[in-house]
């Protein structure tokens, strides 16, 4: 799997999309740090399956939490909890944004070297899936926090982050230019 670095970057960038901003309207909910924290949290949720693995010793990682069913259930649960306490939430927008961020985690894991693949159709099928080519190198958790092999994935993921931020910056400035042009040309 990619490390939390890569997942968090995607979660952050998706939280900056207009649809995600529409999901949590209001003064404090629309603040970037809160939307960003939510995006980063959801983007890393599937990998919390390492906690029961540590506690029980049984293999959980890349298990049911990496399936479409988990994506739908977790997204619906999170959206419903937020909607329950914050009625100004745009339910559909938040649900689709959350689902999108969760599924992006699965998509990134599909393109990662190592492991046996993802049980996307669990519990209907035990078949595991992986992409035909690799975009991310594996993270060797068993080698501890500090190991020379980590240099490879950290370098690649930082390169990936810089590329994504550059692309996002270009798209954003393009949108802003288009909006300004529309505002100027529209009749008063
Ligand atoms: Zn994962």
mmCIF file with all atom_site columns, C-alpha atoms and ligand atoms in Angstrom:
data_model
loop_
_atom_site.group_PDB
_atom_site.id
_atom_site.type_symbol
_atom_site.label_atom_id
_atom_site.label_alt_id
_atom_site.label_comp_id
_atom_site.label_asym_id
_atom_site.label_entity_id
_atom_site.label_seq_id
_atom_site.pdbx_PDB_ins_code
_atom_site.Cartn_x
_atom_site.Cartn_y
_atom_site.Cartn_z
_atom_site.occupancy
_atom_site.B_iso_or_equiv
_atom_site.pdbx_formal_charge
_atom_site.auth_seq_id
_atom_site.auth_comp_id
_atom_site.auth_asym_id
_atom_site.auth_atom_id
_atom_site.pdbx_PDB_model_num
ATOM   1   C  CA  . UNK A 1 1   ? 0.000   0.000   0.000   1.00 0.00 ? 1   UNK A CA  1
ATOM   2   C  CA  . UNK A 1 2   ? 1.091   3.612   -0.334  1.00 0.00 ? 2   UNK A CA  1
ATOM   3   C  CA  . UNK A 1 3   ? 2.023   5.146   3.012   1.00 0.00 ? 3   UNK A CA  1
ATOM   4   C  CA  . UNK A 1 4   ? -0.258  7.581   4.882   1.00 0.00 ? 4   UNK A CA  1
ATOM   5   C  CA  . UNK A 1 5   ? 1.684   10.372  3.137   1.00 0.00 ? 5   UNK A CA  1
ATOM   6   C  CA  . UNK A 1 6   ? 0.225   9.564   -0.295  1.00 0.00 ? 6   UNK A CA  1
ATOM   7   C  CA  . UNK A 1 7   ? -3.274  8.796   1.039   1.00 0.00 ? 7   UNK A CA  1
ATOM   8   C  CA  . UNK A 1 8   ? -3.355  12.011  3.083   1.00 0.00 ? 8   UNK A CA  1
ATOM   9   C  CA  . UNK A 1 9   ? -2.325  14.148  0.127   1.00 0.00 ? 9   UNK A CA  1
ATOM   10  C  CA  . UNK A 1 10  ? -5.182  12.796  -1.983  1.00 0.00 ? 10  UNK A CA  1
ATOM   11  C  CA  . UNK A 1 11  ? -7.625  13.241  0.922   1.00 0.00 ? 11  UNK A CA  1
ATOM   12  C  CA  . UNK A 1 12  ? -6.497  16.845  1.347   1.00 0.00 ? 12  UNK A CA  1
ATOM   13  C  CA  . UNK A 1 13  ? -6.723  17.677  -2.361  1.00 0.00 ? 13  UNK A CA  1
ATOM   14  C  CA  . UNK A 1 14  ? -10.184 16.109  -2.711  1.00 0.00 ? 14  UNK A CA  1
ATOM   15  C  CA  . UNK A 1 15  ? -11.386 18.122  0.304   1.00 0.00 ? 15  UNK A CA  1
ATOM   16  C  CA  . UNK A 1 16  ? -10.539 21.280  -1.666  1.00 0.00 ? 16  UNK A CA  1
ATOM   17  C  CA  . UNK A 1 17  ? -12.904 20.410  -4.521  1.00 0.00 ? 17  UNK A CA  1
ATOM   18  C  CA  . UNK A 1 18  ? -16.039 22.577  -4.859  1.00 0.00 ? 18  UNK A CA  1
ATOM   19  C  CA  . UNK A 1 19  ? -18.336 19.548  -4.298  1.00 0.00 ? 19  UNK A CA  1
ATOM   20  C  CA  . UNK A 1 20  ? -16.629 18.790  -0.977  1.00 0.00 ? 20  UNK A CA  1
ATOM   21  C  CA  . UNK A 1 21  ? -16.910 22.429  0.111   1.00 0.00 ? 21  UNK A CA  1
ATOM   22  C  CA  . UNK A 1 22  ? -20.628 22.367  -0.711  1.00 0.00 ? 22  UNK A CA  1
ATOM   23  C  CA  . UNK A 1 23  ? -21.050 19.312  1.548   1.00 0.00 ? 23  UNK A CA  1
ATOM   24  C  CA  . UNK A 1 24  ? -20.262 21.138  4.766   1.00 0.00 ? 24  UNK A CA  1
ATOM   25  C  CA  . UNK A 1 25  ? -21.666 24.645  4.444   1.00 0.00 ? 25  UNK A CA  1
ATOM   26  C  CA  . UNK A 1 26  ? -21.485 27.140  7.251   1.00 0.00 ? 26  UNK A CA  1
ATOM   27  C  CA  . UNK A 1 27  ? -18.969 29.320  8.944   1.00 0.00 ? 27  UNK A CA  1
ATOM   28  C  CA  . UNK A 1 28  ? -16.653 26.980  10.791  1.00 0.00 ? 28  UNK A CA  1
ATOM   29  C  CA  . UNK A 1 29  ? -17.313 23.763  8.829   1.00 0.00 ? 29  UNK A CA  1
ATOM   30  C  CA  . UNK A 1 30  ? -16.224 25.417  5.604   1.00 0.00 ? 30  UNK A CA  1
ATOM   31  C  CA  . UNK A 1 31  ? -12.853 26.335  7.088   1.00 0.00 ? 31  UNK A CA  1
ATOM   32  C  CA  . UNK A 1 32  ? -10.076 24.621  5.223   1.00 0.00 ? 32  UNK A CA  1
ATOM   33  C  CA  . UNK A 1 33  ? -8.447  22.914  8.249   1.00 0.00 ? 33  UNK A CA  1
ATOM   34  C  CA  . UNK A 1 34  ? -11.667 21.108  9.227   1.00 0.00 ? 34  UNK A CA  1
ATOM   35  C  CA  . UNK A 1 35  ? -12.537 19.957  5.707   1.00 0.00 ? 35  UNK A CA  1
ATOM   36  C  CA  . UNK A 1 36  ? -8.893  19.009  5.168   1.00 0.00 ? 36  UNK A CA  1
ATOM   37  C  CA  . UNK A 1 37  ? -8.709  17.072  8.447   1.00 0.00 ? 37  UNK A CA  1
ATOM   38  C  CA  . UNK A 1 38  ? -11.874 15.180  7.475   1.00 0.00 ? 38  UNK A CA  1
ATOM   39  C  CA  . UNK A 1 39  ? -10.458 14.389  4.019   1.00 0.00 ? 39  UNK A CA  1
ATOM   40  C  CA  . UNK A 1 40  ? -7.160  13.185  5.500   1.00 0.00 ? 40  UNK A CA  1
ATOM   41  C  CA  . UNK A 1 41  ? -8.984  11.069  8.098   1.00 0.00 ? 41  UNK A CA  1
ATOM   42  C  CA  . UNK A 1 42  ? -11.269 9.356   5.555   1.00 0.00 ? 42  UNK A CA  1
ATOM   43  C  CA  . UNK A 1 43  ? -8.401  8.782   3.129   1.00 0.00 ? 43  UNK A CA  1
ATOM   44  C  CA  . UNK A 1 44  ? -6.580  6.763   5.798   1.00 0.00 ? 44  UNK A CA  1
ATOM   45  C  CA  . UNK A 1 45  ? -9.571  4.974   7.374   1.00 0.00 ? 45  UNK A CA  1
ATOM   46  C  CA  . UNK A 1 46  ? -9.260  1.667   5.467   1.00 0.00 ? 46  UNK A CA  1
ATOM   47  C  CA  . UNK A 1 47  ? -5.750  1.171   6.862   1.00 0.00 ? 47  UNK A CA  1
ATOM   48  C  CA  . UNK A 1 48  ? -6.945  1.366   10.467  1.00 0.00 ? 48  UNK A CA  1
ATOM   49  C  CA  . UNK A 1 49  ? -7.441  -2.366  10.027  1.00 0.00 ? 49  UNK A CA  1
ATOM   50  C  CA  . UNK A 1 50  ? -3.865  -2.739  11.228  1.00 0.00 ? 50  UNK A CA  1
ATOM   51  C  CA  . UNK A 1 51  ? -5.123  -2.022  14.778  1.00 0.00 ? 51  UNK A CA  1
ATOM   52  C  CA  . UNK A 1 52  ? -7.126  -5.273  15.189  1.00 0.00 ? 52  UNK A CA  1
ATOM   53  C  CA  . UNK A 1 53  ? -4.208  -7.035  13.506  1.00 0.00 ? 53  UNK A CA  1
ATOM   54  C  CA  . UNK A 1 54  ? -1.799  -5.774  16.176  1.00 0.00 ? 54  UNK A CA  1
ATOM   55  C  CA  . UNK A 1 55  ? -4.234  -6.599  18.998  1.00 0.00 ? 55  UNK A CA  1
ATOM   56  C  CA  . UNK A 1 56  ? -5.272  -10.077 17.885  1.00 0.00 ? 56  UNK A CA  1
ATOM   57  C  CA  . UNK A 1 57  ? -2.311  -11.204 15.812  1.00 0.00 ? 57  UNK A CA  1
ATOM   58  C  CA  . UNK A 1 58  ? -4.698  -12.306 13.035  1.00 0.00 ? 58  UNK A CA  1
ATOM   59  C  CA  . UNK A 1 59  ? -4.332  -10.922 9.536   1.00 0.00 ? 59  UNK A CA  1
ATOM   60  C  CA  . UNK A 1 60  ? -6.806  -8.085  8.975   1.00 0.00 ? 60  UNK A CA  1
ATOM   61  C  CA  . UNK A 1 61  ? -4.812  -5.653  6.872   1.00 0.00 ? 61  UNK A CA  1
ATOM   62  C  CA  . UNK A 1 62  ? -6.180  -5.237  3.357   1.00 0.00 ? 62  UNK A CA  1
ATOM   63  C  CA  . UNK A 1 63  ? -9.150  -7.341  4.373   1.00 0.00 ? 63  UNK A CA  1
ATOM   64  C  CA  . UNK A 1 64  ? -12.852 -6.337  4.485   1.00 0.00 ? 64  UNK A CA  1
ATOM   65  C  CA  . UNK A 1 65  ? -12.036 -2.663  5.098   1.00 0.00 ? 65  UNK A CA  1
ATOM   66  C  CA  . UNK A 1 66  ? -10.664 -2.629  1.539   1.00 0.00 ? 66  UNK A CA  1
ATOM   67  C  CA  . UNK A 1 67  ? -13.974 -3.611  -0.088  1.00 0.00 ? 67  UNK A CA  1
ATOM   68  C  CA  . UNK A 1 68  ? -16.761 -1.640  -1.803  1.00 0.00 ? 68  UNK A CA  1
ATOM   69  C  CA  . UNK A 1 69  ? -19.185 -2.720  0.919   1.00 0.00 ? 69  UNK A CA  1
ATOM   70  C  CA  . UNK A 1 70  ? -16.979 -1.176  3.621   1.00 0.00 ? 70  UNK A CA  1
ATOM   71  C  CA  . UNK A 1 71  ? -16.670 1.987   1.529   1.00 0.00 ? 71  UNK A CA  1
ATOM   72  C  CA  . UNK A 1 72  ? -20.466 2.350   1.316   1.00 0.00 ? 72  UNK A CA  1
ATOM   73  C  CA  . UNK A 1 73  ? -21.134 1.405   4.969   1.00 0.00 ? 73  UNK A CA  1
ATOM   74  C  CA  . UNK A 1 74  ? -18.415 3.626   6.458   1.00 0.00 ? 74  UNK A CA  1
ATOM   75  C  CA  . UNK A 1 75  ? -19.320 6.591   4.231   1.00 0.00 ? 75  UNK A CA  1
ATOM   76  C  CA  . UNK A 1 76  ? -23.030 6.288   5.069   1.00 0.00 ? 76  UNK A CA  1
ATOM   77  C  CA  . UNK A 1 77  ? -22.279 5.951   8.786   1.00 0.00 ? 77  UNK A CA  1
ATOM   78  C  CA  . UNK A 1 78  ? -19.918 8.940   8.895   1.00 0.00 ? 78  UNK A CA  1
ATOM   79  C  CA  . UNK A 1 79  ? -22.262 11.118  6.836   1.00 0.00 ? 79  UNK A CA  1
ATOM   80  C  CA  . UNK A 1 80  ? -25.256 10.179  8.996   1.00 0.00 ? 80  UNK A CA  1
ATOM   81  C  CA  . UNK A 1 81  ? -23.369 10.950  12.227  1.00 0.00 ? 81  UNK A CA  1
ATOM   82  C  CA  . UNK A 1 82  ? -22.245 14.357  10.926  1.00 0.00 ? 82  UNK A CA  1
ATOM   83  C  CA  . UNK A 1 83  ? -25.737 15.109  9.579   1.00 0.00 ? 83  UNK A CA  1
ATOM   84  C  CA  . UNK A 1 84  ? -27.231 14.141  12.954  1.00 0.00 ? 84  UNK A CA  1
ATOM   85  C  CA  . UNK A 1 85  ? -25.175 16.783  14.764  1.00 0.00 ? 85  UNK A CA  1
ATOM   86  C  CA  . UNK A 1 86  ? -24.851 19.359  11.997  1.00 0.00 ? 86  UNK A CA  1
ATOM   87  C  CA  . UNK A 1 87  ? -28.135 19.758  10.121  1.00 0.00 ? 87  UNK A CA  1
ATOM   88  C  CA  . UNK A 1 88  ? -26.711 22.194  7.583   1.00 0.00 ? 88  UNK A CA  1
ATOM   89  C  CA  . UNK A 1 89  ? -24.751 19.319  6.059   1.00 0.00 ? 89  UNK A CA  1
ATOM   90  C  CA  . UNK A 1 90  ? -25.606 18.688  2.417   1.00 0.00 ? 90  UNK A CA  1
ATOM   91  C  CA  . UNK A 1 91  ? -26.173 14.941  2.898   1.00 0.00 ? 91  UNK A CA  1
ATOM   92  C  CA  . UNK A 1 92  ? -25.736 13.785  -0.717  1.00 0.00 ? 92  UNK A CA  1
ATOM   93  C  CA  . UNK A 1 93  ? -22.656 15.909  -1.336  1.00 0.00 ? 93  UNK A CA  1
ATOM   94  C  CA  . UNK A 1 94  ? -20.985 14.750  1.864   1.00 0.00 ? 94  UNK A CA  1
ATOM   95  C  CA  . UNK A 1 95  ? -21.887 11.113  1.174   1.00 0.00 ? 95  UNK A CA  1
ATOM   96  C  CA  . UNK A 1 96  ? -20.486 11.195  -2.378  1.00 0.00 ? 96  UNK A CA  1
ATOM   97  C  CA  . UNK A 1 97  ? -17.380 13.117  -1.263  1.00 0.00 ? 97  UNK A CA  1
ATOM   98  C  CA  . UNK A 1 98  ? -16.701 10.671  1.570   1.00 0.00 ? 98  UNK A CA  1
ATOM   99  C  CA  . UNK A 1 99  ? -17.312 7.694   -0.702  1.00 0.00 ? 99  UNK A CA  1
ATOM   100 C  CA  . UNK A 1 100 ? -15.041 9.217   -3.333  1.00 0.00 ? 100 UNK A CA  1
ATOM   101 C  CA  . UNK A 1 101 ? -12.183 9.755   -0.873  1.00 0.00 ? 101 UNK A CA  1
ATOM   102 C  CA  . UNK A 1 102 ? -12.572 6.238   0.576   1.00 0.00 ? 102 UNK A CA  1
ATOM   103 C  CA  . UNK A 1 103 ? -12.612 4.661   -2.913  1.00 0.00 ? 103 UNK A CA  1
ATOM   104 C  CA  . UNK A 1 104 ? -9.537  6.673   -3.904  1.00 0.00 ? 104 UNK A CA  1
ATOM   105 C  CA  . UNK A 1 105 ? -7.694  4.871   -1.109  1.00 0.00 ? 105 UNK A CA  1
ATOM   106 C  CA  . UNK A 1 106 ? -8.730  1.539   -2.632  1.00 0.00 ? 106 UNK A CA  1
ATOM   107 C  CA  . UNK A 1 107 ? -7.721  2.716   -6.094  1.00 0.00 ? 107 UNK A CA  1
ATOM   108 C  CA  . UNK A 1 108 ? -4.245  3.722   -4.891  1.00 0.00 ? 108 UNK A CA  1
ATOM   109 C  CA  . UNK A 1 109 ? -3.765  0.417   -3.095  1.00 0.00 ? 109 UNK A CA  1
ATOM   110 C  CA  . UNK A 1 110 ? -4.650  -1.400  -6.322  1.00 0.00 ? 110 UNK A CA  1
ATOM   111 C  CA  . UNK A 1 111 ? -1.628  0.218   -7.977  1.00 0.00 ? 111 UNK A CA  1
ATOM   112 C  CA  . UNK A 1 112 ? 0.813   -0.699  -5.227  1.00 0.00 ? 112 UNK A CA  1
ATOM   113 C  CA  . UNK A 1 113 ? 3.465   -3.364  -5.345  1.00 0.00 ? 113 UNK A CA  1
ATOM   114 C  CA  . UNK A 1 114 ? 3.359   -6.191  -2.780  1.00 0.00 ? 114 UNK A CA  1
ATOM   115 C  CA  . UNK A 1 115 ? 0.511   -7.888  -0.943  1.00 0.00 ? 115 UNK A CA  1
ATOM   116 C  CA  . UNK A 1 116 ? -2.093  -10.228 -2.305  1.00 0.00 ? 116 UNK A CA  1
ATOM   117 C  CA  . UNK A 1 117 ? -4.476  -7.632  -3.724  1.00 0.00 ? 117 UNK A CA  1
ATOM   118 C  CA  . UNK A 1 118 ? -7.747  -6.191  -2.462  1.00 0.00 ? 118 UNK A CA  1
ATOM   119 C  CA  . UNK A 1 119 ? -10.956 -8.152  -1.686  1.00 0.00 ? 119 UNK A CA  1
ATOM   120 C  CA  . UNK A 1 120 ? -13.098 -5.500  -3.393  1.00 0.00 ? 120 UNK A CA  1
ATOM   121 C  CA  . UNK A 1 121 ? -16.184 -7.721  -3.680  1.00 0.00 ? 121 UNK A CA  1
ATOM   122 C  CA  . UNK A 1 122 ? -16.091 -9.052  -0.109  1.00 0.00 ? 122 UNK A CA  1
ATOM   123 C  CA  . UNK A 1 123 ? -18.281 -10.727 1.225   1.00 0.00 ? 123 UNK A CA  1
ATOM   124 C  CA  . UNK A 1 124 ? -19.762 -11.784 -2.146  1.00 0.00 ? 124 UNK A CA  1
ATOM   125 C  CA  . UNK A 1 125 ? -16.412 -13.110 -3.312  1.00 0.00 ? 125 UNK A CA  1
ATOM   126 C  CA  . UNK A 1 126 ? -12.995 -13.793 -1.784  1.00 0.00 ? 126 UNK A CA  1
ATOM   127 C  CA  . UNK A 1 127 ? -11.291 -12.943 -5.046  1.00 0.00 ? 127 UNK A CA  1
ATOM   128 C  CA  . UNK A 1 128 ? -8.582  -10.310 -4.662  1.00 0.00 ? 128 UNK A CA  1
ATOM   129 C  CA  . UNK A 1 129 ? -7.801  -7.630  -7.231  1.00 0.00 ? 129 UNK A CA  1
ATOM   130 C  CA  . UNK A 1 130 ? -4.684  -5.712  -8.208  1.00 0.00 ? 130 UNK A CA  1
ATOM   131 C  CA  . UNK A 1 131 ? -3.803  -3.426  -11.110 1.00 0.00 ? 131 UNK A CA  1
ATOM   132 C  CA  . UNK A 1 132 ? -1.791  -4.829  -14.034 1.00 0.00 ? 132 UNK A CA  1
ATOM   133 C  CA  . UNK A 1 133 ? 1.027   -2.352  -13.341 1.00 0.00 ? 133 UNK A CA  1
ATOM   134 C  CA  . UNK A 1 134 ? 2.505   -0.652  -10.292 1.00 0.00 ? 134 UNK A CA  1
ATOM   135 C  CA  . UNK A 1 135 ? 2.620   3.068   -9.475  1.00 0.00 ? 135 UNK A CA  1
ATOM   136 C  CA  . UNK A 1 136 ? 3.686   2.901   -5.839  1.00 0.00 ? 136 UNK A CA  1
ATOM   137 C  CA  . UNK A 1 137 ? 6.504   0.878   -4.266  1.00 0.00 ? 137 UNK A CA  1
ATOM   138 C  CA  . UNK A 1 138 ? 5.664   -1.246  -1.205  1.00 0.00 ? 138 UNK A CA  1
ATOM   139 C  CA  . UNK A 1 139 ? 6.101   0.019   2.356   1.00 0.00 ? 139 UNK A CA  1
ATOM   140 C  CA  . UNK A 1 140 ? 7.991   -2.502  4.498   1.00 0.00 ? 140 UNK A CA  1
ATOM   141 C  CA  . UNK A 1 141 ? 6.364   -1.988  7.907   1.00 0.00 ? 141 UNK A CA  1
ATOM   142 C  CA  . UNK A 1 142 ? 8.150   -5.027  9.336   1.00 0.00 ? 142 UNK A CA  1
ATOM   143 C  CA  . UNK A 1 143 ? 11.516  -3.243  8.970   1.00 0.00 ? 143 UNK A CA  1
ATOM   144 C  CA  . UNK A 1 144 ? 10.617  -0.660  11.605  1.00 0.00 ? 144 UNK A CA  1
ATOM   145 C  CA  . UNK A 1 145 ? 10.250  3.095   11.486  1.00 0.00 ? 145 UNK A CA  1
ATOM   146 C  CA  . UNK A 1 146 ? 13.799  3.873   10.357  1.00 0.00 ? 146 UNK A CA  1
ATOM   147 C  CA  . UNK A 1 147 ? 15.185  1.824   7.490   1.00 0.00 ? 147 UNK A CA  1
ATOM   148 C  CA  . UNK A 1 148 ? 17.080  2.751   4.349   1.00 0.00 ? 148 UNK A CA  1
ATOM   149 C  CA  . UNK A 1 149 ? 14.422  1.005   2.193   1.00 0.00 ? 149 UNK A CA  1
ATOM   150 C  CA  . UNK A 1 150 ? 11.861  3.634   3.290   1.00 0.00 ? 150 UNK A CA  1
ATOM   151 C  CA  . UNK A 1 151 ? 13.852  6.246   1.372   1.00 0.00 ? 151 UNK A CA  1
ATOM   152 C  CA  . UNK A 1 152 ? 12.489  4.850   -1.925  1.00 0.00 ? 152 UNK A CA  1
ATOM   153 C  CA  . UNK A 1 153 ? 8.764   5.155   -1.143  1.00 0.00 ? 153 UNK A CA  1
ATOM   154 C  CA  . UNK A 1 154 ? 9.161   8.481   0.671   1.00 0.00 ? 154 UNK A CA  1
ATOM   155 C  CA  . UNK A 1 155 ? 10.991  9.957   -2.353  1.00 0.00 ? 155 UNK A CA  1
ATOM   156 C  CA  . UNK A 1 156 ? 8.431   8.630   -4.849  1.00 0.00 ? 156 UNK A CA  1
ATOM   157 C  CA  . UNK A 1 157 ? 5.459   9.750   -2.750  1.00 0.00 ? 157 UNK A CA  1
ATOM   158 C  CA  . UNK A 1 158 ? 6.925   13.217  -2.232  1.00 0.00 ? 158 UNK A CA  1
ATOM   159 C  CA  . UNK A 1 159 ? 7.505   13.489  -5.982  1.00 0.00 ? 159 UNK A CA  1
ATOM   160 C  CA  . UNK A 1 160 ? 3.912   12.363  -6.502  1.00 0.00 ? 160 UNK A CA  1
ATOM   161 C  CA  . UNK A 1 161 ? 2.745   15.002  -3.977  1.00 0.00 ? 161 UNK A CA  1
ATOM   162 C  CA  . UNK A 1 162 ? 4.636   17.819  -5.668  1.00 0.00 ? 162 UNK A CA  1
ATOM   163 C  CA  . UNK A 1 163 ? 3.255   16.762  -9.085  1.00 0.00 ? 163 UNK A CA  1
ATOM   164 C  CA  . UNK A 1 164 ? -0.317  16.632  -7.753  1.00 0.00 ? 164 UNK A CA  1
ATOM   165 C  CA  . UNK A 1 165 ? -0.034  20.043  -6.077  1.00 0.00 ? 165 UNK A CA  1
ATOM   166 C  CA  . UNK A 1 166 ? 1.390   21.543  -9.271  1.00 0.00 ? 166 UNK A CA  1
ATOM   167 C  CA  . UNK A 1 167 ? -1.429  20.055  -11.383 1.00 0.00 ? 167 UNK A CA  1
ATOM   168 C  CA  . UNK A 1 168 ? -4.039  21.201  -8.826  1.00 0.00 ? 168 UNK A CA  1
ATOM   169 C  CA  . UNK A 1 169 ? -2.494  24.696  -8.829  1.00 0.00 ? 169 UNK A CA  1
ATOM   170 C  CA  . UNK A 1 170 ? -2.641  24.913  -12.631 1.00 0.00 ? 170 UNK A CA  1
ATOM   171 C  CA  . UNK A 1 171 ? -6.285  23.710  -12.714 1.00 0.00 ? 171 UNK A CA  1
ATOM   172 C  CA  . UNK A 1 172 ? -7.266  26.141  -9.954  1.00 0.00 ? 172 UNK A CA  1
ATOM   173 C  CA  . UNK A 1 173 ? -5.682  29.173  -11.651 1.00 0.00 ? 173 UNK A CA  1
ATOM   174 C  CA  . UNK A 1 174 ? -7.363  28.120  -14.932 1.00 0.00 ? 174 UNK A CA  1
ATOM   175 C  CA  . UNK A 1 175 ? -10.765 28.004  -13.190 1.00 0.00 ? 175 UNK A CA  1
ATOM   176 C  CA  . UNK A 1 176 ? -10.144 31.367  -11.549 1.00 0.00 ? 176 UNK A CA  1
ATOM   177 C  CA  . UNK A 1 177 ? -9.204  32.925  -14.916 1.00 0.00 ? 177 UNK A CA  1
ATOM   178 C  CA  . UNK A 1 178 ? -12.344 31.467  -16.515 1.00 0.00 ? 178 UNK A CA  1
ATOM   179 C  CA  . UNK A 1 179 ? -14.548 32.769  -13.673 1.00 0.00 ? 179 UNK A CA  1
ATOM   180 C  CA  . UNK A 1 180 ? -13.015 36.253  -13.901 1.00 0.00 ? 180 UNK A CA  1
ATOM   181 C  CA  . UNK A 1 181 ? -13.529 36.266  -17.687 1.00 0.00 ? 181 UNK A CA  1
ATOM   182 C  CA  . UNK A 1 182 ? -17.172 35.189  -17.246 1.00 0.00 ? 182 UNK A CA  1
ATOM   183 C  CA  . UNK A 1 183 ? -17.762 37.889  -14.605 1.00 0.00 ? 183 UNK A CA  1
ATOM   184 C  CA  . UNK A 1 184 ? -16.298 40.585  -16.839 1.00 0.00 ? 184 UNK A CA  1
ATOM   185 C  CA  . UNK A 1 185 ? -18.249 39.529  -19.957 1.00 0.00 ? 185 UNK A CA  1
ATOM   186 C  CA  . UNK A 1 186 ? -21.613 38.930  -18.220 1.00 0.00 ? 186 UNK A CA  1
ATOM   187 C  CA  . UNK A 1 187 ? -24.056 41.880  -18.509 1.00 0.00 ? 187 UNK A CA  1
ATOM   188 C  CA  . UNK A 1 188 ? -24.732 43.867  -15.307 1.00 0.00 ? 188 UNK A CA  1
HETATM 189 ZN ZN1 . LIG B 2 .   ? -4.981  0.429   2.307   1.00 0.00 ? 1   LIG B ZN1 1
#
